[in-house]
mmCIF file of C-alpha atoms in Angstrom:
data_model
loop_
_atom_site.group_PDB
_atom_site.id
_atom_site.type_symbol
_atom_site.label_atom_id
_atom_site.label_comp_id
_atom_site.label_asym_id
_atom_site.label_seq_id
_atom_site.Cartn_x
_atom_site.Cartn_y
_atom_site.Cartn_z
ATOM 1 C CA UNK A 523 -0.042 0.063 -0.006
ATOM 2 C CA UNK A 524 1.472 3.379 -1.027
ATOM 3 C CA UNK A 525 1.710 5.701 1.819
ATOM 4 C CA UNK A 526 2.831 9.337 1.608
ATOM 5 C CA UNK A 527 3.014 11.411 4.921
ATOM 6 C CA UNK A 528 3.771 15.057 4.778
ATOM 7 C CA UNK A 529 5.112 17.184 7.524
ATOM 8 C CA UNK A 530 6.641 20.592 8.135
ATOM 9 C CA UNK A 531 3.638 22.845 7.509
ATOM 10 C CA UNK A 532 2.803 25.944 9.892
ATOM 11 C CA UNK A 533 2.104 29.476 10.245
ATOM 12 C CA UNK A 534 4.738 31.856 8.800
ATOM 13 C CA UNK A 535 4.952 35.585 8.123
ATOM 14 C CA UNK A 536 5.072 36.855 4.411
ATOM 15 C CA UNK A 537 8.703 36.829 3.329
ATOM 16 C CA UNK A 538 9.438 33.797 5.645
ATOM 17 C CA UNK A 539 10.430 30.330 4.722
ATOM 18 C CA UNK A 540 9.354 26.555 5.376
ATOM 19 C CA UNK A 541 10.499 23.269 4.517
ATOM 20 C CA UNK A 542 8.070 20.552 3.808
ATOM 21 C CA UNK A 543 8.901 16.821 3.970
ATOM 22 C CA UNK A 544 7.345 13.793 2.481
ATOM 23 C CA UNK A 545 7.958 10.149 3.790
ATOM 24 C CA UNK A 546 7.083 7.640 1.342
ATOM 25 C CA UNK A 547 6.546 3.838 1.645
ATOM 26 C CA UNK A 548 4.889 0.855 0.127
ATOM 27 C CA UNK A 549 6.438 1.365 -3.420
ATOM 28 C CA UNK A 550 9.832 1.498 -4.997
ATOM 29 C CA UNK A 551 10.422 5.205 -4.459
ATOM 30 C CA UNK A 552 13.423 5.698 -6.653
ATOM 31 C CA UNK A 553 11.428 4.377 -9.657
ATOM 32 C CA UNK A 554 8.815 7.009 -9.777
ATOM 33 C CA UNK A 555 8.738 10.852 -10.342
ATOM 34 C CA UNK A 556 7.191 12.675 -7.383
ATOM 35 C CA UNK A 557 5.484 16.018 -6.935
ATOM 36 C CA UNK A 558 3.761 18.517 -4.757
ATOM 37 C CA UNK A 559 0.233 19.669 -5.172
ATOM 38 C CA UNK A 560 -1.727 22.459 -3.239
ATOM 39 C CA UNK A 561 -5.136 23.540 -2.538
ATOM 40 C CA UNK A 562 -5.861 27.102 -1.367
ATOM 41 C CA UNK A 563 -8.919 27.676 0.765
ATOM 42 C CA UNK A 564 -11.995 27.685 -1.358
ATOM 43 C CA UNK A 565 -10.027 26.958 -4.548
ATOM 44 C CA UNK A 566 -9.170 24.127 -6.792
ATOM 45 C CA UNK A 567 -6.329 21.734 -6.422
ATOM 46 C CA UNK A 568 -3.283 23.031 -8.385
ATOM 47 C CA UNK A 569 0.009 21.451 -9.396
ATOM 48 C CA UNK A 570 3.226 22.995 -7.865
ATOM 49 C CA UNK A 571 6.217 21.056 -8.699
ATOM 50 C CA UNK A 572 7.707 17.742 -9.947
ATOM 51 C CA UNK A 573 10.927 15.882 -9.627
ATOM 52 C CA UNK A 574 12.234 13.055 -11.825
ATOM 53 C CA UNK A 575 13.143 9.658 -10.467
ATOM 54 C CA UNK A 576 16.918 10.481 -9.831
ATOM 55 C CA UNK A 577 16.112 14.090 -8.997
ATOM 56 C CA UNK A 578 17.932 15.647 -11.921
ATOM 57 C CA UNK A 579 15.027 17.186 -13.554
ATOM 58 C CA UNK A 580 12.746 19.597 -11.822
ATOM 59 C CA UNK A 581 9.637 21.406 -12.838
ATOM 60 C CA UNK A 582 7.786 24.182 -11.299
ATOM 61 C CA UNK A 583 4.500 26.090 -11.613
ATOM 62 C CA UNK A 584 4.996 29.816 -12.729
ATOM 63 C CA UNK A 585 3.564 31.012 -9.463
ATOM 64 C CA UNK A 586 6.387 29.377 -7.427
ATOM 65 C CA UNK A 587 9.375 29.388 -9.881
ATOM 66 C CA UNK A 588 12.339 30.844 -8.178
ATOM 67 C CA UNK A 589 10.851 30.704 -4.786
ATOM 68 C CA UNK A 590 10.252 27.031 -4.137
ATOM 69 C CA UNK A 591 12.881 24.172 -4.600
ATOM 70 C CA UNK A 592 11.900 20.527 -4.749
ATOM 71 C CA UNK A 593 14.406 17.710 -4.042
ATOM 72 C CA UNK A 594 14.570 14.112 -2.967
ATOM 73 C CA UNK A 595 16.622 11.511 -1.009
ATOM 74 C CA UNK A 596 16.141 8.111 -2.528
ATOM 75 C CA UNK A 597 18.334 6.511 0.087
ATOM 76 C CA UNK A 598 15.653 7.395 2.685
ATOM 77 C CA UNK A 599 12.480 7.552 0.745
ATOM 78 C CA UNK A 600 11.991 11.192 1.282
ATOM 79 C CA UNK A 601 11.034 14.252 -0.642
ATOM 80 C CA UNK A 602 11.189 17.883 0.267
ATOM 81 C CA UNK A 603 9.800 21.197 -0.812
ATOM 82 C CA UNK A 604 11.679 24.376 0.370
ATOM 83 C CA UNK A 605 9.337 27.310 0.514
ATOM 84 C CA UNK A 606 11.063 30.898 0.407
ATOM 85 C CA UNK A 607 9.802 34.328 0.028
ATOM 86 C CA UNK A 608 6.352 33.138 1.007
ATOM 87 C CA UNK A 609 3.270 35.218 0.038
ATOM 88 C CA UNK A 610 -0.209 35.189 1.630
ATOM 89 C CA UNK A 611 -1.359 33.639 -1.720
ATOM 90 C CA UNK A 612 0.790 30.567 -0.832
ATOM 91 C CA UNK A 613 -1.525 29.611 1.885
ATOM 92 C CA UNK A 614 -2.894 26.143 1.098
ATOM 93 C CA UNK A 615 -2.907 22.543 2.076
ATOM 94 C CA UNK A 616 0.137 21.112 0.494
ATOM 95 C CA UNK A 617 0.205 17.511 -0.722
ATOM 96 C CA UNK A 618 3.072 15.045 -1.629
ATOM 97 C CA UNK A 619 2.109 13.118 -4.631
ATOM 98 C CA UNK A 620 3.356 10.306 -6.702
ATOM 99 C CA UNK A 621 3.477 10.281 -10.703
ATOM 100 C CA UNK A 622 1.865 13.590 -11.393
ATOM 101 C CA UNK A 623 3.250 14.481 -14.973
ATOM 102 C CA UNK A 624 2.894 18.219 -14.147
ATOM 103 C CA UNK A 625 -0.771 17.988 -13.440
ATOM 104 C CA UNK A 626 -3.219 17.274 -10.580
ATOM 105 C CA UNK A 627 -3.848 13.861 -11.911
ATOM 106 C CA UNK A 628 -1.589 12.058 -9.886
ATOM 107 C CA UNK A 629 -1.446 8.314 -9.095
ATOM 108 C CA UNK A 630 -1.437 8.707 -5.230
ATOM 109 C CA UNK A 631 -1.251 11.585 -2.808
ATOM 110 C CA UNK A 632 -0.931 12.067 1.052
ATOM 111 C CA UNK A 633 -3.182 13.773 3.494
ATOM 112 C CA UNK A 634 -1.412 16.990 3.400
ATOM 113 C CA UNK A 635 0.119 19.590 5.545
ATOM 114 C CA UNK A 636 -1.217 23.212 6.061
ATOM 115 C CA UNK A 637 0.787 26.241 5.217
ATOM 116 C CA UNK A 638 -0.565 29.615 6.325
ATOM 117 C CA UNK A 639 1.225 32.846 5.322
ATOM 118 C CA UNK A 640 0.016 35.645 7.371
ATOM 119 C CA UNK A 641 1.308 38.631 9.416
#
């Protein structure tokens, strides 16, 4: 059974930073691209970022490019999302997901971790 467990969310002031983590289990982690999705309050789910199986190729939504960084640790079945220069519009539930292909149509996703950007 695929399990994806996010952590690291919280309340942060505009301009601040957070690092989200995703612990994966139940599948051969290194064989799959991974990604992050988010859902702002009252809005639809949106794709944020993808990373290739070995971590050498990354993709970002225009809204986060230059501020967020995705990476992964295949030895420990972990994925991360570094969020810098946070804005109030980044407030959302963030989900770790498997095999998204730059869309919200991912094979699996976790339960999410809440990120709130507010002064």
